[in-house]
Each structure stands twice: as structure tokens, then as C-alpha cells.
Amino acid sequence: MDHLPDLPDELIDDIYSAGLGEQDWEIALQKLRLHTDTCLVTLLSYDENTQLAAVNKAVGESPDFVQICLKQYADDFYLYDPGAPIIGDWPVGRWYEDSKMLSLQQRGKSIFHNEFLRPNNMGSISGLFVHRGSEGSTFLSFLGAEGSNGFSEAQRIQISSLSQHISRALRTQVRMQYLQKKESLTESVLNALSLPIFVLDEHRRLHLANNSAHQLIKSEPALRFSTGKFSPADCTDDLRWKEACQRGVLILNTLDGERLILSLTPIPIQSALMRGISTKLTLMTAMRKRLQHTSVKALQLAFGVTSAEVELSILMAYEGLSPQECAERRGVSINTIRTQIQALLAKTGVSGISQLISLVLRLG
């Protein structure tokens, strides 16, 4: 695992195709495994109450090898996974490397290493916390060959660039999971959904909307369309639309004191919705959340945080922005953002960004 070439262009499309239910997650994971030259790549769900992990998807050098590893892990070795007890409160984007977290002596005494990894000719564990949502947390794990020593910093940075795409795809998958069959997203299927769903292109033109979306357009002035283009107050040109699509979310304030949260997911080129269309398409889904001004006041009154610190906490909690994205949005340096995050943690008494976000969401 020394050097990685550029990530395959089609890998991100495969990730979103999996989230939309149009192909299996194993296709994207297998390409990632071949790209990283590892033995086994898994997507694990993490139970924060029991501090145990369970494998949801896995790919390896052969189907038999995968089945052997999955059975051994599920039967016994999930109890000895060295990463599971410590990753519960980690923020999305943090890496676990056994070569850095455990000493040689600890790995030499580890049941997981001695009785699971080594008998299966594997030698290292590298993992990335990729998603935390109401439905649970997800961890992307790479098991390297015997004698391997994990990823370099450059390799971790490259693979980390996929985490936001995996997280968005997982959120999309949850929204679609009550569909009983993995059908292509055709207009008839979309109309069966109660969730408002829109399909727009890179110029904000509306290509498709299900019945729920049309009802929302009629009832919600904030969701403004003009001459067939999506034109809300905060997104009136293509550049702002592109920036919103890159963030994966757009939040509109409505007249009745609610927020309309619009989740934006790129549609892969192989999707059924792309047939006959050459421009890039985005799947936009809508949900409402009431604005609670008490959350802002509580942060200011109970914890003594400044207006700038409140704004930062709202951007991270409700728009899902990273510290770097917050810096770019507000036109300040990343060092300013880091200083404000440290102040927020000190004033609220929480130990990390994930706990800060949970506090803000509870207040709201």
C-alpha cells in the first residue's frame, strides 16, 4: 500500500449508483479494493451503545475468501476488533490505523491479529469513519496483506475525498429504502414516493418532479421556480447552484418559521434518469425542520458563546459543512475557524465536534 494512482473516474458514479439502488455497493468497493491493493474492504455499521461493529458489505480476493472472513468475524472476532471500542465519538473523516494506534507489542498479543488476520494472510487494519446519521454510523475498513503497514498520509487524504460521496449516497439510500424492490428511478417509481423529489440540471432547469414535489412547489413560496429554473432567494445563479451541489445541501427559510432542507445528490451517468440527457443532473429531496430560535439563544445565554461562534455551530450542525468549508463560506482563515471551534468546545464542555453538533441539534 505504498503509492496510489488517481482514483478511477467512474468510482464516484458507482458510489451514487449504489446509494440510488441501481447497482450493488460491492461494485464500488471492489474497484476501491483493487485501487488500494488490499485483501478485504468492508463497510461496517457501528452500534454506539454496544461499541460493536457489524459488516454490511464486503469484497475480497475471491467470494470464498470473503465468506470465510465474514463468518469468522460474525461468529467470534467482532468481539476482539481493536478499533470498535474507541471510534464511537470520533468525527466523520477520522482515520484508524492499527500501526499507529497499537504498539508492536500490543499487536503481538492481539487475538484479532493472531487468530483472525494472520491465519487469513492479512497484516494491517486501516479504517475511515465515513458517515454518522440518525440511522447509525458507518466505517470503511481496509485489511492489508501480511507484512503491510497501513496507508501513508497522502493515501489517506486521497481516499478521504470519497467520504463525503459515500455519506451522501448512504443518506440517499436510507430515503429510498422503503421501496421493496431495487427498481430504477423512473418517473412512475418517483411518483409513488411521499418524499418530494426533483431532478435538476447544472443550469437549475427542472427535468423531473414527482407528485409530492409539485404539491410542494404550489404550497411553498421559498421553493421558487422562474421560467422553468430553480431560483430561490439564496440560489439565483448557476455558480451558487454549483456551490450548493458541491456542499450537498441547500437550506431555505420559509415564511412560517421552518427551514426547508434540500439534500443534493449527483446522479451517475449510468442512471435510468440520464437516458437521452448529456448535461449533469442532480437529485434534490426536500424535508422540513422548524427553526428554533431558542437554540441560538440557549447557546448564547447558557454557554456565553459569541454570534460568530453560533453561526459556525449552525453551519456545521445544520448544513453539514466541514471546518474548511465554513472558512470558505465566511471568508475567513481556517485558523480563525479552528480557534472558534476550540472556544465552542471549551464553553459548552463537550469533547469534540460530533458532540457539539449533537448538542446544537438537540437545542434546535
GROMACS .gro file of N, CA and C in nm, residues 15-150:
model
  408
   15ILE      N    1  -2.052   0.482  -0.661
   15ILE     CA    2  -2.096   0.506  -0.524
   15ILE      C    3  -2.240   0.559  -0.523
   16TYR      N    4  -2.267   0.657  -0.610
   16TYR     CA    5  -2.402   0.713  -0.612
   16TYR      C    6  -2.503   0.615  -0.673
   17SER      N    7  -2.460   0.533  -0.767
   17SER     CA    8  -2.549   0.431  -0.820
   17SER      C    9  -2.590   0.333  -0.711
   18ALA      N   10  -2.496   0.302  -0.621
   18ALA     CA   11  -2.528   0.213  -0.508
   18ALA      C   12  -2.627   0.282  -0.415
   19GLY      N   13  -2.605   0.411  -0.387
   19GLY     CA   14  -2.697   0.482  -0.299
   19GLY      C   15  -2.837   0.492  -0.357
   20LEU      N   16  -2.848   0.504  -0.489
   20LEU     CA   17  -2.977   0.511  -0.555
   20LEU      C   18  -3.040   0.374  -0.577
   21GLY      N   19  -2.968   0.267  -0.540
   21GLY     CA   20  -3.022   0.132  -0.553
   21GLY      C   21  -3.015   0.076  -0.693
   22GLU      N   22  -2.933   0.137  -0.779
   22GLU     CA   23  -2.928   0.092  -0.918
   22GLU      C   24  -2.816  -0.008  -0.943
   23GLN      N   25  -2.725  -0.025  -0.848
   23GLN     CA   26  -2.628  -0.133  -0.854
   23GLN      C   27  -2.579  -0.161  -0.712
   24ASP      N   28  -2.511  -0.273  -0.696
   24ASP     CA   29  -2.467  -0.315  -0.563
   24ASP      C   30  -2.346  -0.234  -0.515
   25TRP      N   31  -2.338  -0.215  -0.383
   25TRP     CA   32  -2.223  -0.149  -0.323
   25TRP      C   33  -2.094  -0.223  -0.353
   26GLU      N   34  -2.104  -0.355  -0.371
   26GLU     CA   35  -1.984  -0.435  -0.393
   26GLU      C   36  -1.906  -0.391  -0.518
   27ILE      N   37  -1.976  -0.335  -0.618
   27ILE     CA   38  -1.907  -0.292  -0.740
   27ILE      C   39  -1.810  -0.178  -0.708
   28ALA      N   40  -1.858  -0.078  -0.634
   28ALA     CA   41  -1.771   0.034  -0.596
   28ALA      C   42  -1.661  -0.012  -0.501
   29LEU      N   43  -1.696  -0.097  -0.405
   29LEU     CA   44  -1.597  -0.143  -0.307
   29LEU      C   45  -1.488  -0.227  -0.373
   30GLN      N   46  -1.525  -0.308  -0.471
   30GLN     CA   47  -1.425  -0.391  -0.538
   30GLN      C   48  -1.326  -0.304  -0.616
   31LYS      N   49  -1.376  -0.199  -0.681
   31LYS     CA   50  -1.286  -0.108  -0.752
   31LYS      C   51  -1.193  -0.038  -0.653
   32LEU      N   52  -1.246  -0.005  -0.537
   32LEU     CA   53  -1.163   0.060  -0.435
   32LEU      C   54  -1.060  -0.038  -0.379
   33ARG      N   55  -1.099  -0.163  -0.364
   33ARG     CA   56  -1.004  -0.264  -0.315
   33ARG      C   57  -0.890  -0.284  -0.414
   34LEU      N   58  -0.922  -0.297  -0.542
   34LEU     CA   59  -0.819  -0.313  -0.644
   34LEU      C   60  -0.730  -0.189  -0.652
   35HIS      N   61  -0.790  -0.074  -0.635
   35HIS     CA   62  -0.715   0.050  -0.640
   35HIS      C   63  -0.615   0.060  -0.524
   36THR      N   64  -0.655   0.011  -0.407
   36THR     CA   65  -0.568   0.020  -0.288
   36THR      C   66  -0.481  -0.103  -0.269
   37ASP      N   67  -0.500  -0.207  -0.354
   37ASP     CA   68  -0.421  -0.329  -0.344
   37ASP      C   69  -0.429  -0.390  -0.204
   38THR      N   70  -0.552  -0.401  -0.153
   38THR     CA   71  -0.576  -0.461  -0.022
   38THR      C   72  -0.649  -0.593  -0.036
   39CYS      N   73  -0.651  -0.670   0.072
   39CYS     CA   74  -0.712  -0.803   0.069
   39CYS      C   75  -0.863  -0.800   0.085
   40LEU      N   76  -0.909  -0.713   0.174
   40LEU     CA   77  -1.051  -0.711   0.209
   40LEU      C   78  -1.092  -0.567   0.236
   41VAL      N   79  -1.204  -0.524   0.175
   41VAL     CA   80  -1.261  -0.391   0.201
   41VAL      C   81  -1.404  -0.411   0.248
   42THR      N   82  -1.439  -0.346   0.358
   42THR     CA   83  -1.573  -0.364   0.414
   42THR      C   84  -1.636  -0.231   0.449
   43LEU      N   85  -1.768  -0.226   0.444
   43LEU     CA   86  -1.848  -0.121   0.504
   43LEU      C   87  -1.912  -0.179   0.628
   44LEU      N   88  -1.881  -0.121   0.743
   44LEU     CA   89  -1.932  -0.172   0.870
   44LEU      C   90  -2.027  -0.070   0.933
   45SER      N   91  -2.133  -0.121   0.992
   45SER     CA   92  -2.218  -0.035   1.074
   45SER      C   93  -2.167  -0.042   1.217
   46TYR      N   94  -2.179   0.069   1.288
   46TYR     CA   95  -2.124   0.075   1.423
   46TYR      C   96  -2.235   0.110   1.521
   47ASP      N   97  -2.252   0.026   1.623
   47ASP     CA   98  -2.351   0.048   1.727
   47ASP      C   99  -2.284   0.123   1.842
   48GLU      N  100  -2.323   0.248   1.862
   48GLU     CA  101  -2.257   0.329   1.964
   48GLU      C  102  -2.293   0.286   2.106
   49ASN      N  103  -2.404   0.214   2.121
   49ASN     CA  104  -2.443   0.168   2.255
   49ASN      C  105  -2.360   0.047   2.299
   50THR      N  106  -2.346  -0.051   2.209
   50THR     CA  107  -2.270  -0.172   2.244
   50THR      C  108  -2.122  -0.159   2.212
   51GLN      N  109  -2.086  -0.056   2.133
   51GLN     CA  110  -1.948  -0.036   2.086
   51GLN      C  111  -1.899  -0.158   2.007
   52LEU      N  112  -1.989  -0.211   1.925
   52LEU     CA  113  -1.956  -0.325   1.840
   52LEU      C  114  -1.985  -0.290   1.695
   53ALA      N  115  -1.909  -0.354   1.605
   53ALA     CA  116  -1.927  -0.331   1.462
   53ALA      C  117  -1.985  -0.456   1.396
   54ALA      N  118  -2.057  -0.435   1.287
   54ALA     CA  119  -2.111  -0.545   1.208
   54ALA      C  120  -2.086  -0.515   1.061
   55VAL      N  121  -2.045  -0.616   0.986
   55VAL     CA  122  -2.014  -0.597   0.844
   55VAL      C  123  -2.142  -0.595   0.762
   56ASN      N  124  -2.162  -0.487   0.686
   56ASN     CA  125  -2.277  -0.476   0.597
   56ASN      C  126  -2.244  -0.521   0.454
   57LYS      N  127  -2.129  -0.476   0.404
   57LYS     CA  128  -2.085  -0.510   0.269
   57LYS      C  129  -1.937  -0.544   0.275
   58ALA      N  130  -1.895  -0.640   0.194
   58ALA     CA  131  -1.754  -0.678   0.193
   58ALA      C  132  -1.715  -0.731   0.057
   59VAL      N  133  -1.592  -0.701   0.016
   59VAL     CA  134  -1.535  -0.757  -0.107
   59VAL      C  135  -1.393  -0.801  -0.078
   60GLY      N  136  -1.349  -0.905  -0.150
   60GLY     CA  137  -1.214  -0.956  -0.129
   60GLY      C  138  -1.159  -1.021  -0.255
   61GLU      N  139  -1.052  -1.096  -0.235
   61GLU     CA  140  -0.982  -1.156  -0.349
   61GLU      C  141  -1.065  -1.266  -0.417
   62SER      N  142  -1.158  -1.325  -0.342
   62SER     CA  143  -1.247  -1.426  -0.400
   62SER      C  144  -1.371  -1.436  -0.313
   63PRO      N  145  -1.484  -1.482  -0.369
   63PRO     CA  146  -1.606  -1.497  -0.289
   63PRO      C  147  -1.586  -1.591  -0.170
   64ASP      N  148  -1.510  -1.700  -0.190
   64ASP     CA  149  -1.487  -1.794  -0.080
   64ASP      C  150  -1.410  -1.728   0.034
   65PHE      N  151  -1.308  -1.650  -0.002
   65PHE     CA  152  -1.229  -1.579   0.099
   65PHE      C  153  -1.318  -1.483   0.178
   66VAL      N  154  -1.405  -1.410   0.109
   66VAL     CA  155  -1.494  -1.316   0.176
   66VAL      C  156  -1.587  -1.389   0.271
   67GLN      N  157  -1.645  -1.499   0.227
   67GLN     CA  158  -1.738  -1.573   0.312
   67GLN      C  159  -1.670  -1.627   0.437
   68ILE      N  160  -1.548  -1.678   0.421
   68ILE     CA  161  -1.473  -1.729   0.537
   68ILE      C  162  -1.450  -1.617   0.638
   69CYS      N  163  -1.404  -1.502   0.589
   69CYS     CA  164  -1.375  -1.390   0.678
   69CYS      C  165  -1.502  -1.337   0.744
   70LEU      N  166  -1.611  -1.326   0.669
   70LEU     CA  167  -1.735  -1.276   0.725
   70LEU      C  168  -1.787  -1.368   0.834
   71LYS      N  169  -1.781  -1.498   0.810
   71LYS     CA  170  -1.831  -1.594   0.910
   71LYS      C  171  -1.746  -1.587   1.037
   72GLN      N  172  -1.615  -1.584   1.021
   72GLN     CA  173  -1.528  -1.579   1.139
   72GLN      C  174  -1.551  -1.450   1.218
   73TYR      N  175  -1.566  -1.339   1.147
   73TYR     CA  176  -1.586  -1.211   1.215
   73TYR      C  177  -1.721  -1.210   1.288
   74ALA      N  178  -1.827  -1.254   1.219
   74ALA     CA  179  -1.961  -1.251   1.278
   74ALA      C  180  -1.975  -1.349   1.393
   75ASP      N  181  -1.907  -1.463   1.385
   75ASP     CA  182  -1.919  -1.566   1.489
   75ASP      C  183  -1.843  -1.531   1.616
   76ASP      N  184  -1.728  -1.465   1.601
   76ASP     CA  185  -1.642  -1.452   1.717
   76ASP      C  186  -1.561  -1.323   1.721
   77PHE      N  187  -1.493  -1.290   1.611
   77PHE     CA  188  -1.388  -1.189   1.619
   77PHE      C  189  -1.438  -1.045   1.623
   78TYR      N  190  -1.569  -1.021   1.599
   78TYR     CA  191  -1.622  -0.886   1.618
   78TYR      C  192  -1.601  -0.839   1.761
   79LEU      N  193  -1.593  -0.935   1.854
   79LEU     CA  194  -1.573  -0.902   1.995
   79LEU      C  195  -1.432  -0.852   2.023
   80TYR      N  196  -1.337  -0.884   1.934
   80TYR     CA  197  -1.197  -0.851   1.957
   80TYR      C  198  -1.144  -0.746   1.859
   81ASP      N  199  -1.234  -0.687   1.779
   81ASP     CA  200  -1.193  -0.585   1.684
   81ASP      C  201  -1.132  -0.468   1.762
   82PRO      N  202  -1.004  -0.438   1.745
   82PRO     CA  203  -0.940  -0.337   1.830
   82PRO      C  204  -0.990  -0.195   1.807
   83GLY      N  205  -1.048  -0.168   1.690
   83GLY     CA  206  -1.094  -0.033   1.663
   83GLY      C  207  -1.230  -0.002   1.722
   84ALA      N  208  -1.316  -0.104   1.734
   84ALA     CA  209  -1.455  -0.082   1.773
   84ALA      C  210  -1.473  -0.008   1.905
   85PRO      N  211  -1.398  -0.040   2.011
   85PRO     CA  212  -1.425   0.028   2.139
   85PRO      C  213  -1.388   0.175   2.143
   86ILE      N  214  -1.311   0.224   2.046
   86ILE     CA  215  -1.258   0.360   2.060
   86ILE      C  216  -1.310   0.459   1.957
   87ILE      N  217  -1.385   0.414   1.857
   87ILE     CA  218  -1.423   0.504   1.749
   87ILE      C  219  -1.560   0.569   1.769
   88GLY      N  220  -1.630   0.536   1.877
   88GLY     CA  221  -1.769   0.578   1.894
   88GLY      C  222  -1.793   0.727   1.883
   89ASP      N  223  -1.708   0.809   1.944
   89ASP     CA  224  -1.731   0.953   1.941
   89ASP      C  225  -1.640   1.025   1.842
   90TRP      N  226  -1.583   0.951   1.751
   90TRP     CA  227  -1.495   1.013   1.651
   90TRP      C  228  -1.576   1.094   1.551
   91PRO      N  229  -1.520   1.201   1.499
   91PRO     CA  230  -1.588   1.276   1.392
   91PRO      C  231  -1.573   1.204   1.259
   92VAL      N  232  -1.667   1.229   1.171
   92VAL     CA  233  -1.657   1.178   1.035
   92VAL      C  234  -1.529   1.231   0.972
   93GLY      N  235  -1.455   1.143   0.905
   93GLY     CA  236  -1.331   1.183   0.841
   93GLY      C  237  -1.207   1.140   0.916
   94ARG      N  238  -1.222   1.088   1.038
   94ARG     CA  239  -1.105   1.047   1.114
   94ARG      C  240  -1.065   0.904   1.076
   95TRP      N  241  -0.934   0.881   1.071
   95TRP     CA  242  -0.879   0.751   1.034
   95TRP      C  243  -0.837   0.669   1.156
   96TYR      N  244  -0.850   0.538   1.141
   96TYR     CA  245  -0.792   0.444   1.236
   96TYR      C  246  -0.683   0.365   1.163
   97GLU      N  247  -0.564   0.363   1.220
   97GLU     CA  248  -0.454   0.282   1.166
   97GLU      C  249  -0.397   0.200   1.280
   98ASP      N  250  -0.406   0.068   1.271
   98ASP     CA  251  -0.356  -0.013   1.382
   98ASP      C  252  -0.206   0.005   1.402
   99SER      N  253  -0.134   0.035   1.292
   99SER     CA  254   0.011   0.054   1.303
   99SER      C  255   0.047   0.178   1.385
  100LYS      N  256  -0.049   0.273   1.396
  100LYS     CA  257  -0.025   0.394   1.473
  100LYS      C  258  -0.094   0.390   1.609
  101MET      N  259  -0.208   0.321   1.617
  101MET     CA  260  -0.285   0.318   1.740
  101MET      C  261  -0.235   0.211   1.837
  102LEU      N  262  -0.173   0.107   1.783
  102LEU     CA  263  -0.127  -0.005   1.866
  102LEU      C  264   0.023  -0.023   1.850
  103SER      N  265   0.090  -0.052   1.959
  103SER     CA  266   0.233  -0.080   1.953
  103SER      C  267   0.256  -0.220   1.895
  104LEU      N  268   0.380  -0.249   1.858
  104LEU     CA  269   0.413  -0.383   1.810
  104LEU      C  270   0.380  -0.488   1.915
  105GLN      N  271   0.406  -0.457   2.040
  105GLN     CA  272   0.377  -0.550   2.148
  105GLN      C  273   0.227  -0.575   2.161
  106GLN      N  274   0.147  -0.468   2.150
  106GLN     CA  275   0.001  -0.484   2.158
  106GLN      C  276  -0.052  -0.566   2.042
  107ARG      N  277   0.000  -0.541   1.922
  107ARG     CA  278  -0.044  -0.620   1.806
  107ARG      C  279   0.001  -0.765   1.820
  108GLY      N  280   0.118  -0.785   1.881
  108GLY     CA  281   0.167  -0.921   1.901
  108GLY      C  282   0.082  -1.002   1.997
  109LYS      N  283   0.013  -0.933   2.090
  109LYS     CA  284  -0.073  -1.002   2.186
  109LYS      C  285  -0.220  -1.001   2.148
  110SER      N  286  -0.252  -0.931   2.038
  110SER     CA  287  -0.392  -0.914   1.998
  110SER      C  288  -0.452  -1.043   1.944
  111ILE      N  289  -0.565  -1.084   2.000
  111ILE     CA  290  -0.638  -1.201   1.949
  111ILE      C  291  -0.682  -1.177   1.805
  112PHE      N  292  -0.727  -1.054   1.777
  112PHE     CA  293  -0.776  -1.021   1.644
  112PHE      C  294  -0.665  -1.039   1.541
  113HIS      N  295  -0.546  -0.993   1.573
  113HIS     CA  296  -0.433  -1.005   1.480
  113HIS      C  297  -0.384  -1.148   1.468
  114ASN      N  298  -0.370  -1.216   1.583
  114ASN     CA  299  -0.309  -1.350   1.583
  114ASN      C  300  -0.402  -1.459   1.534
  115GLU      N  301  -0.532  -1.445   1.560
  115GLU     CA  302  -0.624  -1.555   1.529
  115GLU      C  303  -0.718  -1.525   1.413
  116PHE      N  304  -0.724  -1.398   1.371
  116PHE     CA  305  -0.810  -1.365   1.257
  116PHE      C  306  -0.729  -1.314   1.138
  117LEU      N  307  -0.649  -1.210   1.159
  117LEU     CA  308  -0.575  -1.152   1.045
  117LEU      C  309  -0.469  -1.247   0.992
  118ARG      N  310  -0.378  -1.290   1.078
  118ARG     CA  311  -0.263  -1.369   1.030
  118ARG      C  312  -0.302  -1.503   0.968
  119PRO      N  313  -0.394  -1.580   1.027
  119PRO     CA  314  -0.434  -1.705   0.960
  119PRO      C  315  -0.496  -1.685   0.822
  120ASN      N  316  -0.549  -1.563   0.799
  120ASN     CA  317  -0.607  -1.532   0.668
  120ASN      C  318  -0.512  -1.449   0.581
  121ASN      N  319  -0.383  -1.453   0.619
  121ASN     CA  320  -0.277  -1.385   0.542
  121ASN      C  321  -0.299  -1.236   0.528
  122MET      N  322  -0.349  -1.175   0.634
  122MET     CA  323  -0.365  -1.030   0.637
  122MET      C  324  -0.280  -0.973   0.751
  123GLY      N  325  -0.242  -0.844   0.737
  123GLY     CA  326  -0.149  -0.792   0.835
  123GLY      C  327  -0.178  -0.656   0.894
  124SER      N  328  -0.266  -0.574   0.831
  124SER     CA  329  -0.288  -0.439   0.882
  124SER      C  330  -0.435  -0.399   0.869
  125ILE      N  331  -0.475  -0.305   0.954
  125ILE     CA  332  -0.611  -0.251   0.952
  125ILE      C  333  -0.602  -0.100   0.931
  126SER      N  334  -0.670  -0.051   0.828
  126SER     CA  335  -0.686   0.092   0.807
  126SER      C  336  -0.835   0.119   0.791
  127GLY      N  337  -0.884   0.220   0.860
  127GLY     CA  338  -1.028   0.245   0.854
  127GLY      C  339  -1.061   0.392   0.860
  128LEU      N  340  -1.169   0.431   0.793
  128LEU     CA  341  -1.213   0.571   0.785
  128LEU      C  342  -1.358   0.580   0.829
  129PHE      N  343  -1.386   0.668   0.927
  129PHE     CA  344  -1.522   0.695   0.970
  129PHE      C  345  -1.588   0.780   0.863
  130VAL      N  346  -1.684   0.725   0.788
  130VAL     CA  347  -1.737   0.795   0.670
  130VAL      C  348  -1.875   0.855   0.689
  131HIS      N  349  -1.951   0.810   0.788
  131HIS     CA  350  -2.090   0.857   0.794
  131HIS      C  351  -2.147   0.842   0.934
  132ARG      N  352  -2.217   0.945   0.979
  132ARG     CA  353  -2.295   0.935   1.102
  132ARG      C  354  -2.431   0.997   1.075
  133GLY      N  355  -2.538   0.922   1.100
  133GLY     CA  356  -2.673   0.972   1.077
  133GLY      C  357  -2.768   0.912   1.176
  134SER      N  358  -2.897   0.951   1.165
  134SER     CA  359  -2.997   0.901   1.258
  134SER      C  360  -3.013   0.749   1.249
  135GLU      N  361  -2.977   0.695   1.131
  135GLU     CA  362  -2.990   0.550   1.112
  135GLU      C  363  -2.867   0.474   1.160
  136GLY      N  364  -2.763   0.545   1.204
  136GLY     CA  365  -2.643   0.477   1.254
  136GLY      C  366  -2.516   0.534   1.193
  137SER      N  367  -2.405   0.471   1.227
  137SER     CA  368  -2.275   0.516   1.180
  137SER      C  369  -2.214   0.410   1.088
  138THR      N  370  -2.127   0.457   0.997
  138THR     CA  371  -2.065   0.366   0.900
  138THR      C  372  -1.915   0.388   0.896
  139PHE      N  373  -1.841   0.278   0.890
  139PHE     CA  374  -1.696   0.278   0.892
  139PHE      C  375  -1.647   0.202   0.769
  140LEU      N  376  -1.554   0.260   0.695
  140LEU     CA  377  -1.495   0.197   0.578
  140LEU      C  378  -1.361   0.137   0.618
  141SER      N  379  -1.346   0.006   0.604
  141SER     CA  380  -1.228  -0.063   0.656
  141SER      C  381  -1.150  -0.130   0.543
  142PHE      N  382  -1.016  -0.122   0.552
  142PHE     CA  383  -0.926  -0.185   0.457
  142PHE      C  384  -0.833  -0.279   0.535
  143LEU      N  385  -0.830  -0.405   0.496
  143LEU     CA  386  -0.739  -0.501   0.557
  143LEU      C  387  -0.630  -0.535   0.457
  144GLY      N  388  -0.506  -0.499   0.492
  144GLY     CA  389  -0.394  -0.518   0.402
  144GLY      C  390  -0.332  -0.655   0.411
  145ALA      N  391  -0.247  -0.685   0.316
  145ALA     CA  392  -0.182  -0.816   0.311
  145ALA      C  393  -0.082  -0.831   0.425
  146GLU      N  394  -0.043  -0.954   0.451
  146GLU     CA  395   0.055  -0.982   0.555
  146GLU      C  396   0.184  -0.904   0.526
  147GLY      N  397   0.235  -0.836   0.627
  147GLY     CA  398   0.354  -0.754   0.610
  147GLY      C  399   0.326  -0.610   0.575
  148SER      N  400   0.200  -0.576   0.545
  148SER     CA  401   0.165  -0.437   0.512
  148SER      C  402   0.161  -0.354   0.640
  149ASN      N  403   0.170  -0.223   0.623
  149ASN     CA  404   0.181  -0.136   0.739
  149ASN      C  405   0.087  -0.016   0.729
  150GLY      N  406  -0.030  -0.037   0.666
  150GLY     CA  407  -0.127   0.071   0.656
  150GLY      C  408  -0.100   0.168   0.543
   0.00000   0.00000   0.00000
